[in-house]
Short mmCIF file of C-alpha atoms in Angstrom, two decimals:
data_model
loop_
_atom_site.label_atom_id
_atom_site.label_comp_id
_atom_site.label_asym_id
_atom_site.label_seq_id
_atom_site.Cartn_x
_atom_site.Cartn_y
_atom_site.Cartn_z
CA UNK A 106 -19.69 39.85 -4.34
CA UNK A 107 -16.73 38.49 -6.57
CA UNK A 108 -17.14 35.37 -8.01
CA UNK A 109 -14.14 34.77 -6.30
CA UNK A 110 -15.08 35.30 -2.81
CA UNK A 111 -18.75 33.12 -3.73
CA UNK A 112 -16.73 30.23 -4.68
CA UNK A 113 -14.40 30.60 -1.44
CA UNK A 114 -17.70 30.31 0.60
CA UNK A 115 -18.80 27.43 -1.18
CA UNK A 116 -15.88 25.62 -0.50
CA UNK A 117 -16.52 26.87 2.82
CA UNK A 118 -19.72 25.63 3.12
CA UNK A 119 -18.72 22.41 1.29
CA UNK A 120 -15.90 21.84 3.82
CA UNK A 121 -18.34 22.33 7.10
CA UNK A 122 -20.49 19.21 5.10
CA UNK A 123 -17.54 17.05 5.96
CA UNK A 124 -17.56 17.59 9.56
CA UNK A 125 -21.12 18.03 10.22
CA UNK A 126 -23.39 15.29 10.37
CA UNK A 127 -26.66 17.18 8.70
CA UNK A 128 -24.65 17.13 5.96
CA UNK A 129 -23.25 14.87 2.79
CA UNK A 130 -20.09 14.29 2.21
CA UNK A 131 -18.20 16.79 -0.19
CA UNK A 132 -17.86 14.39 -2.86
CA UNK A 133 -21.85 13.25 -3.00
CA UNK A 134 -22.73 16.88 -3.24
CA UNK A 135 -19.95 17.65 -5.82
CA UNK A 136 -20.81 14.93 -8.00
CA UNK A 137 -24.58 15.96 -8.48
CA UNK A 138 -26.20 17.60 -11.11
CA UNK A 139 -27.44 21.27 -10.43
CA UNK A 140 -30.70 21.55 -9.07
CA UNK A 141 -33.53 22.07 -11.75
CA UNK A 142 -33.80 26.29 -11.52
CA UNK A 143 -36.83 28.23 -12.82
CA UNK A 144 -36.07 29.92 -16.36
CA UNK A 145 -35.00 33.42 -14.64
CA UNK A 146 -31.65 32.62 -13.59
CA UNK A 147 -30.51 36.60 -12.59
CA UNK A 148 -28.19 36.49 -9.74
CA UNK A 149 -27.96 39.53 -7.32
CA UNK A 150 -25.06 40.37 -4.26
CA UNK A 151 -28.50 40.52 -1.98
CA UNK A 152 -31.12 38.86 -3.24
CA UNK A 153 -32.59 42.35 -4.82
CA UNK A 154 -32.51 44.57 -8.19
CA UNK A 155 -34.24 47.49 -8.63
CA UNK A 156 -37.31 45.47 -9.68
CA UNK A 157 -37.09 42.37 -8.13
CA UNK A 158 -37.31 40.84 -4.28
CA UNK A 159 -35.78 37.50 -5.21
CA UNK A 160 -37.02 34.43 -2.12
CA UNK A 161 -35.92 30.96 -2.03
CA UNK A 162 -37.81 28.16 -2.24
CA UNK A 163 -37.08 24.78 -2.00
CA UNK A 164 -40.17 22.36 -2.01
CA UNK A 165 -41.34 18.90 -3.28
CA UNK A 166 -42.70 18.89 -6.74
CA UNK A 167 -42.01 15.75 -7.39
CA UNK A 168 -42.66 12.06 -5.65
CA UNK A 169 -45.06 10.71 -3.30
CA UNK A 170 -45.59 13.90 -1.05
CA UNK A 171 -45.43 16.58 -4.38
CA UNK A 172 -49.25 18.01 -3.17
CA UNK A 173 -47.50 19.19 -0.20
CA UNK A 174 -44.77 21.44 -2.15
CA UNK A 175 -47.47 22.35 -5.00
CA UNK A 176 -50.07 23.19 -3.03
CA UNK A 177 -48.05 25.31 -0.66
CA UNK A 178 -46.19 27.07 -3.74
CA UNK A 179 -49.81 27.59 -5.74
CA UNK A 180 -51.27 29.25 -2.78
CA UNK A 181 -48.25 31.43 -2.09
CA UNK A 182 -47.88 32.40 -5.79
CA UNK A 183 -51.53 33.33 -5.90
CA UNK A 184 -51.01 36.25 -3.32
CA UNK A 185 -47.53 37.62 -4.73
CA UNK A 186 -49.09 37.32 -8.03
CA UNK A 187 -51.64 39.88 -6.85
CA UNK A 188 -49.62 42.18 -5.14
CA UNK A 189 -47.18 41.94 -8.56
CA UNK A 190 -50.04 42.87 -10.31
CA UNK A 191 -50.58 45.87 -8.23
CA UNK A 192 -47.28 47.36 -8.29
CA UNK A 193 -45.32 44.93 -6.08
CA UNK A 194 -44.09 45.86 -2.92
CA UNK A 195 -42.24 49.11 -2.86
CA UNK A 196 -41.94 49.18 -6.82
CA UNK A 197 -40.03 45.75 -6.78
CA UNK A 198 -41.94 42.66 -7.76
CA UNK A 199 -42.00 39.13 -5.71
CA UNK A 200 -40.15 36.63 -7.47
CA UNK A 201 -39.81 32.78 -6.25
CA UNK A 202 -36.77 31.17 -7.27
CA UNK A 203 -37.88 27.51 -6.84
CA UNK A 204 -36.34 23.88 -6.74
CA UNK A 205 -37.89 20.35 -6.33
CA UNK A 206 -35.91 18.59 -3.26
CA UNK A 207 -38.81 15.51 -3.76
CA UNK A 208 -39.46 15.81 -0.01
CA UNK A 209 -35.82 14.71 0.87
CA UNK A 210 -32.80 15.74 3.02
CA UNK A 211 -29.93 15.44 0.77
CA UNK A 212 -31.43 17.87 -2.03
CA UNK A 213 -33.12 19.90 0.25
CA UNK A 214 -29.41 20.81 1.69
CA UNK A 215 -27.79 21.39 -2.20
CA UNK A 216 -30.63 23.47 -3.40
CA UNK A 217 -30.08 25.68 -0.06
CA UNK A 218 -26.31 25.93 -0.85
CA UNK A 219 -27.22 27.01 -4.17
CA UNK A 220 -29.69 29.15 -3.19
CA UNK A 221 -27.80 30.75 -0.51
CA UNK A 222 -24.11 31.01 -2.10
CA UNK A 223 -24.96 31.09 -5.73
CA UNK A 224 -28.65 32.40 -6.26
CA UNK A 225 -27.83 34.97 -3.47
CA UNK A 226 -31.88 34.93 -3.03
CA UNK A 227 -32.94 37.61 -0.04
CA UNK A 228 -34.45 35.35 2.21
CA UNK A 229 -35.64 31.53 2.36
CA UNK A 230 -39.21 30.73 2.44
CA UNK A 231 -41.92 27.93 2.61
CA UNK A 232 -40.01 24.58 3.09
CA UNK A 233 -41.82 21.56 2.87
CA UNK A 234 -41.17 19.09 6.09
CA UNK A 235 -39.19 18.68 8.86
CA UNK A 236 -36.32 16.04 7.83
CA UNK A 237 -35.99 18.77 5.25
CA UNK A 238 -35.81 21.61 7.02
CA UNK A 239 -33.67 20.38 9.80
CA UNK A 240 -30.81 19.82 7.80
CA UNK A 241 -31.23 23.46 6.69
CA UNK A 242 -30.99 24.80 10.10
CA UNK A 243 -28.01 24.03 10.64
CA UNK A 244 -26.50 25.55 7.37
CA UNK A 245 -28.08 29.09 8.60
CA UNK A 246 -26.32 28.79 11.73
CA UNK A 247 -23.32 28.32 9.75
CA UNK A 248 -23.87 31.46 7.69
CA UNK A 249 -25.39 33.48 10.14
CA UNK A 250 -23.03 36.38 8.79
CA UNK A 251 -25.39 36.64 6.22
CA UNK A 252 -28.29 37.18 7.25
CA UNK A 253 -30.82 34.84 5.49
CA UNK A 254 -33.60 33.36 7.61
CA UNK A 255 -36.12 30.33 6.82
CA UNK A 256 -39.55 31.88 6.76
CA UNK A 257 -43.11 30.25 7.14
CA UNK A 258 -41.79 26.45 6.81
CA UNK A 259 -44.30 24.11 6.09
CA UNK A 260 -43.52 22.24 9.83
CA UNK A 261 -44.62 22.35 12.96
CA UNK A 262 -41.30 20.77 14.62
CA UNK A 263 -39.67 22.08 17.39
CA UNK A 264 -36.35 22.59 16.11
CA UNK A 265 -36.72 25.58 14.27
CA UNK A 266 -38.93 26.65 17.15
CA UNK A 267 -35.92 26.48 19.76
CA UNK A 268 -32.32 26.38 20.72
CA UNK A 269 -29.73 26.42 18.68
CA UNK A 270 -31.44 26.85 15.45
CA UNK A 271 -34.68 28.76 16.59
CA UNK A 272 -33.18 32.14 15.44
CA UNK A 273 -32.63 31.39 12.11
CA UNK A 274 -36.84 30.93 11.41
CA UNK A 275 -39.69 32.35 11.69
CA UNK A 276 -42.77 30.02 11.99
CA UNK A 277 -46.38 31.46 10.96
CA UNK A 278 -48.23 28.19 11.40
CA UNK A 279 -49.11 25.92 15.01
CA UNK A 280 -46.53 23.59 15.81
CA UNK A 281 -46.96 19.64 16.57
CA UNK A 282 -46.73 20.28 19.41
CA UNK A 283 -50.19 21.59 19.59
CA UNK A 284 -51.56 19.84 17.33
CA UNK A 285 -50.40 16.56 19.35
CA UNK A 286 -52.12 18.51 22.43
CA UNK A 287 -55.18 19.30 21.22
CA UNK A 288 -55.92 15.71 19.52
CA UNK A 289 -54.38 13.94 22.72
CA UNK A 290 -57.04 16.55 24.55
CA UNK A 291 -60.15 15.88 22.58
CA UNK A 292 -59.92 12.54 22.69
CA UNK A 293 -59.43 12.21 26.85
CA UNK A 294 -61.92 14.27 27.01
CA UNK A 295 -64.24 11.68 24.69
CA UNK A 296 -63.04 9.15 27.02
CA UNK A 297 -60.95 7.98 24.44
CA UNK A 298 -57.78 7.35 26.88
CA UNK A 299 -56.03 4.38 24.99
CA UNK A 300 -53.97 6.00 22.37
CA UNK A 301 -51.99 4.76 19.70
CA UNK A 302 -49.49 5.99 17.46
CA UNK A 303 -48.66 4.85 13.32
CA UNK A 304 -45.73 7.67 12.59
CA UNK A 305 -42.66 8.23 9.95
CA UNK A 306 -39.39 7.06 11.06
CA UNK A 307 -37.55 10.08 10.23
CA UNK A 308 -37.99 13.61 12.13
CA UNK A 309 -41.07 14.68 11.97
CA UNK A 310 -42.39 11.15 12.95
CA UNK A 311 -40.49 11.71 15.48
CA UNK A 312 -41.36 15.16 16.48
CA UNK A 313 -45.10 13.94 16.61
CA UNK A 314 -44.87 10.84 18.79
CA UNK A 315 -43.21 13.41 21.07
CA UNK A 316 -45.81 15.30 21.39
CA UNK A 317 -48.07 12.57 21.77
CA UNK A 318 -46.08 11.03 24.65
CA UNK A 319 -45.83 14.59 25.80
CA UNK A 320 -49.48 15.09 25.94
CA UNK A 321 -50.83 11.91 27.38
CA UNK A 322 -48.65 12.01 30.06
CA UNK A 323 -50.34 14.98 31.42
CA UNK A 324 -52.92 12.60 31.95
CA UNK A 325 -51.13 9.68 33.23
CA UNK A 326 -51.72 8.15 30.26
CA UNK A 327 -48.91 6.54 27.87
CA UNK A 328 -48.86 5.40 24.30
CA UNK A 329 -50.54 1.70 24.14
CA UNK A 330 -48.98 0.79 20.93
CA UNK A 331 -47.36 2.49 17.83
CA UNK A 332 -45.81 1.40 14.04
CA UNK A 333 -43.32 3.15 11.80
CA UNK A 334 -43.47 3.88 7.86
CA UNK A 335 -40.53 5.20 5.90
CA UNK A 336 -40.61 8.06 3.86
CA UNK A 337 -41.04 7.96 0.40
CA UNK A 338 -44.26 4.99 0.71
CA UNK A 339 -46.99 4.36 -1.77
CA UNK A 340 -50.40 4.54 -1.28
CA UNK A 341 -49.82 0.75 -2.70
CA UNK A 342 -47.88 0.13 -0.11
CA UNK A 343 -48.79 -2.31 2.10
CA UNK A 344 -49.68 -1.70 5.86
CA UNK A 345 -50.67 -4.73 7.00
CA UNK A 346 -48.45 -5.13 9.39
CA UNK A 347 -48.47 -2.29 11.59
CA UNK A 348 -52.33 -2.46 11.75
CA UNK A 349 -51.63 -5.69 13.22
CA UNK A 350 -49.05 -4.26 14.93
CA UNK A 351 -51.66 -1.48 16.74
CA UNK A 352 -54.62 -3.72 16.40
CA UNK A 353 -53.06 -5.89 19.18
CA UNK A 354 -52.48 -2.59 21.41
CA UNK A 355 -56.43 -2.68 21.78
CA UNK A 356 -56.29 1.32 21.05
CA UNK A 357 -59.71 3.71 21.31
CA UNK A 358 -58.12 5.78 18.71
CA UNK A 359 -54.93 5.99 16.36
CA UNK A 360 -52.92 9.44 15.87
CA UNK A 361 -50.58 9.41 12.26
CA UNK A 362 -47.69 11.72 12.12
CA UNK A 363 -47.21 10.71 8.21
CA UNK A 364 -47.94 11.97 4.55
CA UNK A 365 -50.90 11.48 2.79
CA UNK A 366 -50.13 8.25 0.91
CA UNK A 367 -48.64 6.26 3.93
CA UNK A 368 -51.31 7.65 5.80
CA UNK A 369 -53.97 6.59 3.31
CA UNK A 370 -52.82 3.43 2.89
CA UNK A 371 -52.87 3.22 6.63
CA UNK A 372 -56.05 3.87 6.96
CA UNK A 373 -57.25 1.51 4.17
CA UNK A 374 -55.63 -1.14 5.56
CA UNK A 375 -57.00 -0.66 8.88
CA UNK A 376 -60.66 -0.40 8.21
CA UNK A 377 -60.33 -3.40 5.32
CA UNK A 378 -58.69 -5.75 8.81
CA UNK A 379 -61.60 -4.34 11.48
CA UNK A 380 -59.25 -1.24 13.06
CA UNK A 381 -62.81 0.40 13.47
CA UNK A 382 -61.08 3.72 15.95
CA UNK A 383 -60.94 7.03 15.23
CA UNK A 384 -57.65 7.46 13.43
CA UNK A 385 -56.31 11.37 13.67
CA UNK A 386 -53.81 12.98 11.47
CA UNK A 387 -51.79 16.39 11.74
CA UNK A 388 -52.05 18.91 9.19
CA UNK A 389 -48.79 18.15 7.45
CA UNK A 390 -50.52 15.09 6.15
CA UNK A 391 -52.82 16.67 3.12
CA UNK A 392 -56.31 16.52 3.82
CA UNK A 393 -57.67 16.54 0.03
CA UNK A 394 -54.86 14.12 -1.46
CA UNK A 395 -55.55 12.00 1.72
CA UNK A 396 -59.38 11.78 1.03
CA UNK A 397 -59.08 11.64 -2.80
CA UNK A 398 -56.58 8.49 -2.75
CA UNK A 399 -59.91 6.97 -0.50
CA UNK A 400 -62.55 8.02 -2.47
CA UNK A 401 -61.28 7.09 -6.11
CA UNK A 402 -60.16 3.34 -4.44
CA UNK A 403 -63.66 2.46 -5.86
CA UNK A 404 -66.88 1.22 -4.18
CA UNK A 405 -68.53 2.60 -1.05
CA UNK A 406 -65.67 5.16 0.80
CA UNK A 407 -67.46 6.08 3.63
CA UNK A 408 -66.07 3.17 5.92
CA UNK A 409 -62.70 4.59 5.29
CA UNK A 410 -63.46 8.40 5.97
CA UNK A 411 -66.51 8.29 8.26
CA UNK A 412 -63.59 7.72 11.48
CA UNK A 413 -60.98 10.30 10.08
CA UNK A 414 -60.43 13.45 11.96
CA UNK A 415 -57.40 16.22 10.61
CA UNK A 416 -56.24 18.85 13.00
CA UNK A 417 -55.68 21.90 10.60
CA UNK A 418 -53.37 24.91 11.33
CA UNK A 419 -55.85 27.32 9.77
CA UNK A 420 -59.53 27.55 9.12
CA UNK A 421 -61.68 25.67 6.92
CA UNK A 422 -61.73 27.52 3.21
CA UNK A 423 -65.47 26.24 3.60
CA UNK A 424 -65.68 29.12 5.97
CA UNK A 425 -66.47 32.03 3.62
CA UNK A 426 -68.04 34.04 6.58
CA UNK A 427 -63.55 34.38 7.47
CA UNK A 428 -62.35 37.84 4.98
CA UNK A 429 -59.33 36.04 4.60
CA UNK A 430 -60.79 32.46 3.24
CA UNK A 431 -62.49 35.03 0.62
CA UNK A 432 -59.56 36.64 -0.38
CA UNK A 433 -57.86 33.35 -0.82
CA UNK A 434 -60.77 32.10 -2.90
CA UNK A 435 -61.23 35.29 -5.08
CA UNK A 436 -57.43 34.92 -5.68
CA UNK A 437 -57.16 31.30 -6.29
CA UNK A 438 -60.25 31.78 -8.57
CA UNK A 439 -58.55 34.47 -10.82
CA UNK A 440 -54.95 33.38 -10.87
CA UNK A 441 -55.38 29.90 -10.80
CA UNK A 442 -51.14 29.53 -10.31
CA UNK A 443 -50.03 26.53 -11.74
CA UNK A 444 -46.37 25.05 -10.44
CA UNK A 445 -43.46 25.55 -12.82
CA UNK A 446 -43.30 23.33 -15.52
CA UNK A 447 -40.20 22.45 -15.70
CA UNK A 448 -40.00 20.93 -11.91
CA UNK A 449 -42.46 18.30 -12.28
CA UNK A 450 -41.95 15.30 -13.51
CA UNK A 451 -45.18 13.50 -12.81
CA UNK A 452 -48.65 14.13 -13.86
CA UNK A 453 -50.37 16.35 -10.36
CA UNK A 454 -54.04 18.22 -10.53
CA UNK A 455 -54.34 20.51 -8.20
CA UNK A 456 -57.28 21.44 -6.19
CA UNK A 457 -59.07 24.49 -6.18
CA UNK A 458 -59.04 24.72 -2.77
CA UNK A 459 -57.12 22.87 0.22
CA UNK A 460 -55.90 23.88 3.53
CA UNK A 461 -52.18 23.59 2.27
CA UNK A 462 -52.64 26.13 -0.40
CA UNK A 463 -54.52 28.30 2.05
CA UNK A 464 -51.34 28.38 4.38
CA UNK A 465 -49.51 28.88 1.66
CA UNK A 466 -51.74 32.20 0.73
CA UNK A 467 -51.54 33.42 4.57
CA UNK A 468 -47.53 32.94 4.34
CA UNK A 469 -47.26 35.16 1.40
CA UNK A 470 -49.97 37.44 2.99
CA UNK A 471 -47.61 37.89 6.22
CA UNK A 472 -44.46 37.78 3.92
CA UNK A 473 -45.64 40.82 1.72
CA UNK A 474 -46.14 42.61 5.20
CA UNK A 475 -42.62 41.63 6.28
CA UNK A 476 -41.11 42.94 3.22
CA UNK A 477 -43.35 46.09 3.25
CA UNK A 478 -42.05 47.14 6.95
CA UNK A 479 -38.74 47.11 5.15
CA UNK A 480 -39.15 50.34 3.06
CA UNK A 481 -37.95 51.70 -0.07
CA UNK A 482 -34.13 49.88 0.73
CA UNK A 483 -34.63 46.47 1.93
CA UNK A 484 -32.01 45.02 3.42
CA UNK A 485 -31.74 41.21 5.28
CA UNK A 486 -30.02 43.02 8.50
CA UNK A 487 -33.03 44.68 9.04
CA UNK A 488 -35.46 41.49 8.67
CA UNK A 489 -35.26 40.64 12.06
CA UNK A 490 -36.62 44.16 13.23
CA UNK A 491 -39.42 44.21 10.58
CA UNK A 492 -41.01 41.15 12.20
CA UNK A 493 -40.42 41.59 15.77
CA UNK A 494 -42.64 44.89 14.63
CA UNK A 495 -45.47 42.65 14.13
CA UNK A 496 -47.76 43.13 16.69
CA UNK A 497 -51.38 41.93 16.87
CA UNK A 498 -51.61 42.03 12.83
CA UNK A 499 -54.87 41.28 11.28
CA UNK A 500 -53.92 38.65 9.15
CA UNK A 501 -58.11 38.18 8.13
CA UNK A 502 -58.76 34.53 10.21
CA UNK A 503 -59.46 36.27 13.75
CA UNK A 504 -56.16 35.37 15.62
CA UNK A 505 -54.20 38.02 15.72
CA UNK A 506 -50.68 37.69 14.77
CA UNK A 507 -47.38 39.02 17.04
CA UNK A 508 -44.17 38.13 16.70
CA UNK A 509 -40.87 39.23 18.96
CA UNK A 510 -37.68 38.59 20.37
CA UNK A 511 -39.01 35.50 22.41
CA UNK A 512 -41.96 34.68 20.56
CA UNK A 513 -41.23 33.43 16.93
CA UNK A 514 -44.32 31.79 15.92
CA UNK A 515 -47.37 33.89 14.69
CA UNK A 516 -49.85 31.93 14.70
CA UNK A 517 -51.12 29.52 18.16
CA UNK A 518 -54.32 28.11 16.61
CA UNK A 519 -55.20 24.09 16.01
CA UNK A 520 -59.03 23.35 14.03
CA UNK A 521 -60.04 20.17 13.70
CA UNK A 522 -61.88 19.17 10.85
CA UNK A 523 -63.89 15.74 9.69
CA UNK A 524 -65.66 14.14 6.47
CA UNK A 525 -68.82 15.19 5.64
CA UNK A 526 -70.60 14.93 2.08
CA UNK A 527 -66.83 13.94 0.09
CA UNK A 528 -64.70 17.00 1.68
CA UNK A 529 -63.10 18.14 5.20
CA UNK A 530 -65.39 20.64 7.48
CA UNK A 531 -65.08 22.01 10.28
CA UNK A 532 -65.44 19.37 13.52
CA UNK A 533 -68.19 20.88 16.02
CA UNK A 534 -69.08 17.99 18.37
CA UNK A 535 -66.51 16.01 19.43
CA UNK A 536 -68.87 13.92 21.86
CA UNK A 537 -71.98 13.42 19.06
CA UNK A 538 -68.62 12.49 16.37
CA UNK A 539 -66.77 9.51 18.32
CA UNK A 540 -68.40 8.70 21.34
#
């Protein structure tokens, strides 16, 4: 494509910002600095050169949610790095071209305009969050002509799961949906009936107090009490006031649709003013930064974890008995991927395991397949056709995984998972747990 014609669609796609409201205005976009782009900066008319299968990726690697985006991106990189290692996938190699949107909207939208209209990558893959991603949708819509879909987003919304946007994604994980379900389930089932909910204000907050609503009314039930956040909090942060807030609701158990240091904090705050409930958080959240923001606060922890309980998208990597959680292990273990330098900005560990970098493994995993089913001459027109040709795929965690026209998630899934001995296992007994 002529540089000519690339900066015609930009305009184009800067234009549509001015009349569409998931977008910012022309001038904020035009005014910002360009996104901060790994050190291979080869640009390709389809994402592709005769060595390289070139995906976009735009994640948070830096601020308060950065484990999300790094954990994701370490596990992911950890399987293409393997596959690279082994000749790649049809001779070409999997390359990431990466950019930090910090967990936010407005970046999240420029780095997919430069990804899409400059970077030219083949595909999209593994977004971090929903007030992310559903910005993006729309954009894809827009473009449609070109054929680049969102893979494996780190989100279990529901609108890259349906109309108008569903089209444009494919979703590997459980949505919130679900998750919602199956907590709302458990806990009815306990005779835990008086719900509340402590969520983000922003979409996925949102999209979770939906499905808890959702859910409980199934049983006649409705939401006794619930408290907002907004993005971006500290585990300093003070939450005081929405404890008080659900406190007075009288609740027999809390569900968080958050991130890990809002939710932390949350649940610091609660146990310190005598919120003794179970308190239940989706998978977005980040088990391992959750618990370690707990246990380093100093003194005795276990009044602050002994109540938690995570519904997970995929197994426990305690579960070695799985041939997938092995692979993952054996891969993490010899790789050891470490996020590009040159995105972050503050000081991050990373874990040697966690059940973000494991999805992140089982996204690449499917990806590789995806790409694979392609042939010798990939091309994005035939994307669509190469996963609908996913049919009960053995993906190594025992569900089966099928894709088609009407059925754009892979995976249906929810585990649930508790503290025992400083980490998250798998929850057996619901009933011996909480009652």
């Amino acid at each position: 494509m002529s540089a000519l014609t690339r900066r015609a669609l930009l305009r184009s796609g800067l234009r549509c910002c001015l009349v569409m409201p998931w977008l910012k205005p022309l001038e904020a976009i035009a005014d910002q600095s360009a996104p901060q782009a790994n050190p291979s900066d080869q640009r390709t008319a389809s994402g592709l050169t005769d060595t390289e299968i070139i995906l976009g990726v735009s994640a948070a690697f830096s601020g308060p949610s950065r484990g999300l985006g790094i954990e994701l991106w370490r596990g992911a990189s950890a399987y293409f790095t393997h596959v690279n290692r082994h000749g790649g996938v049809a001779g070409r190699k999997v390359t990431l071209k990466t950019y930090d949107d910090g967990y936010q909207p407005d970046p999240s939208v420029r780095n997919t305009m430069q990804l899409m209209l400059q970077d030219q990558v083949f595909l999209l893959f593994g977004y971090v969050g929903t007030p992310t991603v559903t910005r993006v949708l729309p954009m894809l819509k827009k473009f449609q002509d070109r054929n680049i879909f969102l893979f494996f987003p780190f989100t279990g919304a529901q609108p890259q799961r349906e109309p108008p946007y569903g089209d444009f994604a494919f979703n590997l994980r459980a949505s919130y949906r679900q998750e919602t379900a199956g907590l709302v389930d458990n806990f009815v089932r306990i005779k835990r009936r008086r719900l509340a909910v402590f969520y983000q204000a922003d979409a996925y907050g949102r999209s979770g107090w939906a499905g808890v609503r959702r859910a409980l009314q199934q049983y006649g039930e409705r939401i006794v009490g619930e408290a907002t956040y907004r993005r971006g909090e500290k585990f300093t942060a003070s939450m005081r006031k929405q404890v008080e807030i659900l406190k007075a609701s009288e609740p027999q158990a809390v569900i968080c649709i958050g991130s890990y240091a809002a939710c932390a904090a949350f649940v610091r705050d609660a146990v310190d003013l005598g919120l003794r409930v179970p308190i239940a958080n989706l998978s977005f959240v980040g088990s391992e930064n959750l618990l370690k923001l707990l246990t380093e606060m100093g003194g005795d922890s276990d009044p602050y974890t002994r109540l938690l309980v995570n519904s997970q998208v995929v197994p426990s990597y305690e579960e070695t008995a799985i041939p997938a959680v092995r692979e993952y292990r054996a891969l993490m273990q010899r790789y050891d991927p470490q996020p590009p330098t040159a995105l972050l900005k503050e000081a991050y560990t990373p874990f040697a395991h966690s059940f973000v970098s494991l999805e992140g493994f089982l996204n690449a995993k499917l990806m590789v397949e995806v790409l694979r089913r392609l042939g010798d001459d990939p091309a994005r027109g035939r994307l669509e056709k190469a996963v609908f040709s996913v049919r009960d795929f053995d993906l190594g965690i025992g569900e089966p995984v099928s894709f088609g026209p009407e059925r754009r998630q892979g995976l249906q899934q929810v585990y649930y998972t508790v503290v025992a001995e400083g980490r998250f296992v798998t929850l057996d007994n619901w009933e011996a747990r909480f009652s």
